[in-house]
mmCIF file of C-alpha atoms and ligand atoms in Angstrom:
data_model
loop_
_atom_site.group_PDB
_atom_site.id
_atom_site.type_symbol
_atom_site.label_atom_id
_atom_site.label_comp_id
_atom_site.label_asym_id
_atom_site.label_seq_id
_atom_site.Cartn_x
_atom_site.Cartn_y
_atom_site.Cartn_z
ATOM 1 C CA MET U 1 0.000 0.000 0.000
ATOM 2 C CA LYS U 2 0.976 3.631 -0.381
ATOM 3 C CA PHE U 3 -0.399 6.560 1.619
ATOM 4 C CA TYR U 4 -0.536 10.087 0.167
ATOM 5 C CA ASP U 5 -0.316 12.480 3.093
ATOM 6 C CA CYS U 6 0.349 16.154 3.795
ATOM 7 C CA SER U 7 2.069 16.752 7.134
ATOM 8 C CA THR U 8 0.535 20.244 7.521
ATOM 9 C CA ALA U 9 -3.134 19.529 6.686
ATOM 10 C CA PRO U 10 -5.967 18.287 8.931
ATOM 11 C CA SER U 11 -7.733 15.756 6.670
ATOM 12 C CA PRO U 12 -4.739 13.498 5.980
ATOM 13 C CA ARG U 13 -3.827 13.710 9.675
ATOM 14 C CA ARG U 14 -7.012 11.733 10.383
ATOM 15 C CA ALA U 15 -5.807 8.876 8.175
ATOM 16 C CA ARG U 16 -2.273 9.155 9.593
ATOM 17 C CA ILE U 17 -3.566 8.744 13.151
ATOM 18 C CA PHE U 18 -5.853 5.873 12.085
ATOM 19 C CA ILE U 19 -2.897 4.047 10.455
ATOM 20 C CA ALA U 20 -0.773 4.597 13.592
ATOM 21 C CA GLU U 21 -3.569 3.402 15.926
ATOM 22 C CA LYS U 22 -3.749 0.225 13.821
ATOM 23 C CA GLY U 23 0.032 -0.172 14.150
ATOM 24 C CA LEU U 24 0.467 -0.319 10.370
ATOM 25 C CA ASP U 25 3.640 0.566 8.524
ATOM 26 C CA ILE U 26 2.598 2.001 5.146
ATOM 27 C CA GLU U 27 4.894 3.734 2.669
ATOM 28 C CA THR U 28 4.030 7.440 2.834
ATOM 29 C CA VAL U 29 4.407 10.175 0.231
ATOM 30 C CA ASP U 30 4.018 13.796 1.351
ATOM 31 C CA ILE U 31 2.094 16.068 -1.033
ATOM 32 C CA ASP U 32 2.951 19.732 -0.508
ATOM 33 C CA LEU U 33 -0.417 21.497 -0.610
ATOM 34 C CA ARG U 34 1.174 24.908 -0.060
ATOM 35 C CA LYS U 35 3.086 24.479 -3.314
ATOM 36 C CA GLY U 36 -0.061 23.227 -5.108
ATOM 37 C CA GLU U 37 1.347 19.735 -5.692
ATOM 38 C CA GLN U 38 -2.186 18.308 -5.381
ATOM 39 C CA LEU U 39 -3.173 20.178 -8.548
ATOM 40 C CA GLY U 40 -0.334 18.794 -10.685
ATOM 41 C CA ASP U 41 -0.865 16.106 -13.331
ATOM 42 C CA ALA U 42 1.043 13.467 -11.362
ATOM 43 C CA PHE U 43 -1.181 13.653 -8.267
ATOM 44 C CA CYS U 44 -4.427 14.253 -10.219
ATOM 45 C CA LYS U 45 -3.810 10.890 -11.943
ATOM 46 C CA ILE U 46 -4.026 9.377 -8.438
ATOM 47 C CA ASN U 47 -6.943 11.507 -7.199
ATOM 48 C CA PRO U 48 -8.675 13.575 -9.898
ATOM 49 C CA ARG U 49 -10.410 15.455 -7.042
ATOM 50 C CA ALA U 50 -6.986 16.897 -6.125
ATOM 51 C CA ALA U 51 -7.176 16.250 -2.374
ATOM 52 C CA VAL U 52 -5.399 14.238 0.310
ATOM 53 C CA PRO U 53 -5.559 11.738 1.922
ATOM 54 C CA ALA U 54 -5.358 8.992 -0.686
ATOM 55 C CA LEU U 55 -4.520 5.348 -0.096
ATOM 56 C CA ILE U 56 -3.341 3.066 -2.890
ATOM 57 C CA THR U 57 -4.136 -0.563 -2.157
ATOM 58 C CA ASP U 58 -1.838 -3.460 -2.980
ATOM 59 C CA ASP U 59 -4.097 -4.049 -6.015
ATOM 60 C CA GLY U 60 -3.439 -0.493 -7.228
ATOM 61 C CA GLU U 61 -6.870 0.914 -6.327
ATOM 62 C CA ALA U 62 -6.992 4.532 -5.091
ATOM 63 C CA ILE U 63 -9.237 5.230 -2.078
ATOM 64 C CA CYS U 64 -9.615 8.986 -1.603
ATOM 65 C CA GLU U 65 -11.955 9.699 1.345
ATOM 66 C CA ASN U 66 -11.063 9.374 5.034
ATOM 67 C CA VAL U 67 -14.136 7.315 5.840
ATOM 68 C CA ALA U 68 -13.487 4.946 2.954
ATOM 69 C CA ILE U 69 -9.809 4.583 3.907
ATOM 70 C CA ALA U 70 -10.786 3.832 7.511
ATOM 71 C CA GLN U 71 -13.406 1.267 6.462
ATOM 72 C CA TYR U 72 -10.961 -0.422 4.107
ATOM 73 C CA LEU U 73 -8.144 -0.639 6.659
ATOM 74 C CA GLU U 74 -10.535 -1.857 9.362
ATOM 75 C CA ALA U 75 -11.744 -4.618 7.017
ATOM 76 C CA ILE U 76 -8.251 -5.893 6.225
ATOM 77 C CA HIS U 77 -6.754 -5.188 9.687
ATOM 78 C CA PRO U 78 -9.662 -5.597 12.138
ATOM 79 C CA LYS U 79 -7.587 -5.131 15.302
ATOM 80 C CA PRO U 80 -7.684 -2.908 17.212
ATOM 81 C CA ASN U 81 -11.302 -2.178 16.359
ATOM 82 C CA LEU U 82 -11.879 1.514 15.645
ATOM 83 C CA MET U 83 -15.124 1.520 13.627
ATOM 84 C CA GLY U 84 -17.435 -0.249 16.112
ATOM 85 C CA HIS U 85 -18.009 -3.808 17.346
ATOM 86 C CA THR U 86 -21.781 -4.110 17.514
ATOM 87 C CA ALA U 87 -24.332 -2.902 14.968
ATOM 88 C CA LEU U 88 -25.266 -0.052 17.296
ATOM 89 C CA GLU U 89 -21.675 0.974 18.017
ATOM 90 C CA MET U 90 -20.912 0.998 14.283
ATOM 91 C CA ALA U 91 -23.962 3.196 13.742
ATOM 92 C CA ARG U 92 -22.908 5.602 16.515
ATOM 93 C CA VAL U 93 -19.353 5.897 15.134
ATOM 94 C CA SER U 94 -20.782 6.599 11.701
ATOM 95 C CA GLU U 95 -23.379 9.053 13.022
ATOM 96 C CA TRP U 96 -20.863 11.065 15.044
ATOM 97 C CA ASN U 97 -18.262 10.967 12.323
ATOM 98 C CA TRP U 98 -20.763 12.387 9.834
ATOM 99 C CA ARG U 99 -21.748 15.151 12.249
ATOM 100 C CA LEU U 100 -18.096 15.952 13.003
ATOM 101 C CA GLU U 101 -17.375 16.229 9.279
ATOM 102 C CA PHE U 102 -20.480 18.115 8.213
ATOM 103 C CA GLU U 103 -21.218 20.291 11.246
ATOM 104 C CA GLY U 104 -17.621 20.579 12.470
ATOM 105 C CA LEU U 105 -14.888 20.238 9.848
ATOM 106 C CA SER U 106 -16.913 21.800 7.048
ATOM 107 C CA ALA U 107 -17.823 24.787 9.291
ATOM 108 C CA VAL U 108 -14.153 25.407 10.179
ATOM 109 C CA ALA U 109 -13.108 24.905 6.541
ATOM 110 C CA GLU U 110 -15.806 27.395 5.568
ATOM 111 C CA ILE U 111 -14.203 29.989 7.877
ATOM 112 C CA LEU U 112 -10.645 29.336 6.711
ATOM 113 C CA ARG U 113 -11.282 28.991 3.000
ATOM 114 C CA ASN U 114 -13.546 32.049 2.781
ATOM 115 C CA SER U 115 -11.358 34.398 4.813
ATOM 116 C CA SER U 116 -7.677 33.507 4.380
ATOM 117 C CA PRO U 117 -5.833 35.666 1.833
ATOM 118 C CA TYR U 118 -3.858 32.527 0.920
ATOM 119 C CA MET U 119 -7.079 30.830 -0.213
ATOM 120 C CA LYS U 120 -8.303 33.523 -2.587
ATOM 121 C CA GLY U 121 -9.950 31.728 -5.504
ATOM 122 C CA ARG U 122 -9.563 28.416 -3.641
ATOM 123 C CA ALA U 123 -12.677 28.495 -1.454
ATOM 124 C CA MET U 124 -13.272 24.795 -2.086
ATOM 125 C CA THR U 125 -10.857 21.899 -2.545
ATOM 126 C CA GLY U 126 -10.693 20.296 -5.956
ATOM 127 C CA PRO U 127 -9.310 20.986 -9.402
ATOM 128 C CA ARG U 128 -11.656 23.928 -10.123
ATOM 129 C CA ASN U 129 -11.137 27.391 -8.648
ATOM 130 C CA ILE U 130 -14.057 28.838 -6.655
ATOM 131 C CA GLU U 131 -14.133 32.408 -5.293
ATOM 132 C CA GLN U 132 -14.441 33.220 -1.589
ATOM 133 C CA LEU U 133 -17.716 34.415 -0.047
ATOM 134 C CA PRO U 134 -16.876 36.313 3.191
ATOM 135 C CA GLU U 135 -20.415 35.721 4.530
ATOM 136 C CA LEU U 136 -19.684 31.998 4.560
ATOM 137 C CA ALA U 137 -16.780 32.612 6.952
ATOM 138 C CA GLU U 138 -19.168 34.416 9.300
ATOM 139 C CA ARG U 139 -21.732 31.629 8.982
ATOM 140 C CA GLY U 140 -19.000 29.054 9.665
ATOM 141 C CA ARG U 141 -18.266 30.728 13.019
ATOM 142 C CA ILE U 142 -21.925 30.494 13.994
ATOM 143 C CA ARG U 143 -22.139 26.861 12.873
ATOM 144 C CA ILE U 144 -19.046 25.722 14.789
ATOM 145 C CA GLY U 145 -20.241 27.549 17.922
ATOM 146 C CA TYR U 146 -23.479 25.560 17.873
ATOM 147 C CA PHE U 147 -21.647 22.324 17.181
ATOM 148 C CA TRP U 148 -19.331 22.788 20.185
ATOM 149 C CA GLU U 149 -22.440 23.008 22.381
ATOM 150 C CA ASP U 150 -23.658 19.648 21.051
ATOM 151 C CA LEU U 151 -20.246 18.010 21.363
ATOM 152 C CA ASN U 152 -19.781 19.283 24.921
ATOM 153 C CA ALA U 153 -23.210 17.906 25.853
ATOM 154 C CA GLN U 154 -22.314 14.534 24.373
ATOM 155 C CA LEU U 155 -18.956 14.387 26.169
ATOM 156 C CA SER U 156 -20.673 15.312 29.436
ATOM 157 C CA THR U 157 -22.424 11.941 29.325
ATOM 158 C CA SER U 158 -19.868 9.795 27.493
ATOM 159 C CA ALA U 159 -16.112 9.357 28.065
ATOM 160 C CA PHE U 160 -15.494 9.252 24.304
ATOM 161 C CA VAL U 161 -17.393 10.737 21.381
ATOM 162 C CA ALA U 162 -19.349 7.771 20.020
ATOM 163 C CA SER U 163 -18.858 5.036 22.604
ATOM 164 C CA ASP U 164 -17.327 4.289 25.981
ATOM 165 C CA ARG U 165 -13.983 3.719 24.266
ATOM 166 C CA PHE U 166 -11.723 5.403 21.694
ATOM 167 C CA THR U 167 -12.956 5.091 18.080
ATOM 168 C CA PHE U 168 -12.581 6.692 14.657
ATOM 169 C CA ALA U 169 -15.031 9.413 15.778
ATOM 170 C CA ASP U 170 -12.500 10.521 18.420
ATOM 171 C CA ILE U 171 -9.822 10.837 15.747
ATOM 172 C CA THR U 172 -12.085 13.103 13.683
ATOM 173 C CA ALA U 173 -13.027 15.128 16.768
ATOM 174 C CA LEU U 174 -9.400 15.572 17.877
ATOM 175 C CA VAL U 175 -8.383 16.779 14.420
ATOM 176 C CA LEU U 176 -11.391 19.117 14.396
ATOM 177 C CA VAL U 177 -10.422 20.726 17.733
ATOM 178 C CA ASP U 178 -6.828 21.227 16.549
ATOM 179 C CA PHE U 179 -8.001 22.570 13.150
ATOM 180 C CA SER U 180 -10.355 25.043 14.833
ATOM 181 C CA LYS U 181 -7.313 26.687 16.480
ATOM 182 C CA TRP U 182 -6.164 27.814 13.011
ATOM 183 C CA VAL U 183 -9.094 30.239 12.774
ATOM 184 C CA GLU U 184 -9.537 31.011 16.481
ATOM 185 C CA SER U 185 -12.803 29.116 16.701
ATOM 186 C CA SER U 186 -11.808 26.576 19.375
ATOM 187 C CA PRO U 187 -14.338 25.338 21.928
ATOM 188 C CA PRO U 188 -14.849 27.931 24.695
ATOM 189 C CA GLU U 189 -12.621 27.318 27.753
ATOM 190 C CA ASP U 190 -15.630 26.624 29.980
ATOM 191 C CA MET U 191 -16.665 23.627 27.876
ATOM 192 C CA SER U 192 -14.959 21.400 30.388
ATOM 193 C CA ALA U 193 -16.225 18.093 29.007
ATOM 194 C CA ILE U 194 -14.606 18.742 25.634
ATOM 195 C CA TRP U 195 -11.317 19.853 27.189
ATOM 196 C CA ALA U 196 -11.157 16.901 29.628
ATOM 197 C CA TRP U 197 -11.728 14.477 26.731
ATOM 198 C CA TYR U 198 -9.195 16.385 24.586
ATOM 199 C CA LYS U 199 -6.500 16.015 27.270
ATOM 200 C CA THR U 200 -6.996 12.236 27.390
ATOM 201 C CA VAL U 201 -7.161 11.681 23.652
ATOM 202 C CA SER U 202 -4.353 14.006 22.629
ATOM 203 C CA ALA U 203 -1.982 12.143 24.986
ATOM 204 C CA ARG U 204 -2.257 8.955 22.906
ATOM 205 C CA PRO U 205 1.026 8.212 21.064
ATOM 206 C CA ALA U 206 -0.719 8.020 17.652
ATOM 207 C CA CYS U 207 -2.333 11.394 18.243
ATOM 208 C CA GLN U 208 1.098 13.096 18.485
ATOM 209 C CA LEU U 209 1.318 12.740 14.690
HETATM 210 N N1 GSH A 301 -13.591 14.646 2.749
HETATM 211 C C1 GSH A 301 -12.182 14.573 2.464
HETATM 212 C C2 GSH A 301 -11.571 15.950 2.610
HETATM 213 C C3 GSH A 301 -10.185 16.008 2.021
HETATM 214 C C4 GSH A 301 -9.637 17.448 2.028
HETATM 215 O O1 GSH A 301 -10.394 18.427 2.076
HETATM 216 N N2 GSH A 301 -8.300 17.556 1.987
HETATM 217 C C5 GSH A 301 -7.653 18.856 1.950
HETATM 218 C C6 GSH A 301 -6.572 18.948 3.013
HETATM 219 S S1 GSH A 301 -7.276 19.128 4.608
HETATM 220 C C7 GSH A 301 -6.947 19.034 0.599
HETATM 221 O O2 GSH A 301 -6.449 18.081 0.040
HETATM 222 N N3 GSH A 301 -6.899 20.263 0.095
HETATM 223 C C8 GSH A 301 -6.324 20.549 -1.169
HETATM 224 C C9 GSH A 301 -6.533 21.992 -1.563
HETATM 225 O O3 GSH A 301 -6.809 22.806 -0.695
HETATM 226 O O4 GSH A 301 -6.371 22.285 -2.755
HETATM 227 C C10 GSH A 301 -11.554 13.553 3.415
HETATM 228 O O5 GSH A 301 -11.717 13.694 4.633
HETATM 229 O O6 GSH A 301 -10.921 12.617 2.945
#
């Protein structure tokens, strides 16, 4: 297998942590997003959607979404389980992961990509250029504020995001909290359930990556 990563970006960090939690040793290639390497012909042959992470299987198939990479690796390396044991736990991991992506990561990305001068004309990932809409940055701040309330409520009743143990949803949530620091939209300091969980999870060796 081969893993296409970018050491400075949040999305591939999710796959990097997942691979480390599984204890896998996969050849890794770093794609420099700041230099636009993802938009070059060589990488677009691997992922025509011009984004990382991407995982090339031993059969030469390219898997280019975090969830799909996680499901694939879990299927071929089931231990330790990160995607859920029971039908209900699998559903909860999936449910929380979707919320973390749609209500969390996309809100923070909306802030960054619609306000950063470095992202002018690059408001969305992908091979096509899309202009920024400053109102979307403002809306992103409102969206992430509401999502932190929901996440803090969840972590007030559960030690981990989707279950009583560490799962893929915790990886997504950890990366979300760290990504939110980029645009000063971190959870408020008084959201003690989030910060207590964050302390535990960010101490894991794989989460140092
Ligand atoms: N839903 C995708 C998101 C991938 C994504 O947005 N990757 C970003 C890095 S965080 C990227 O490759 N950006 C390229 C660009 O900005 O042109 C996943 O989680 O796999």
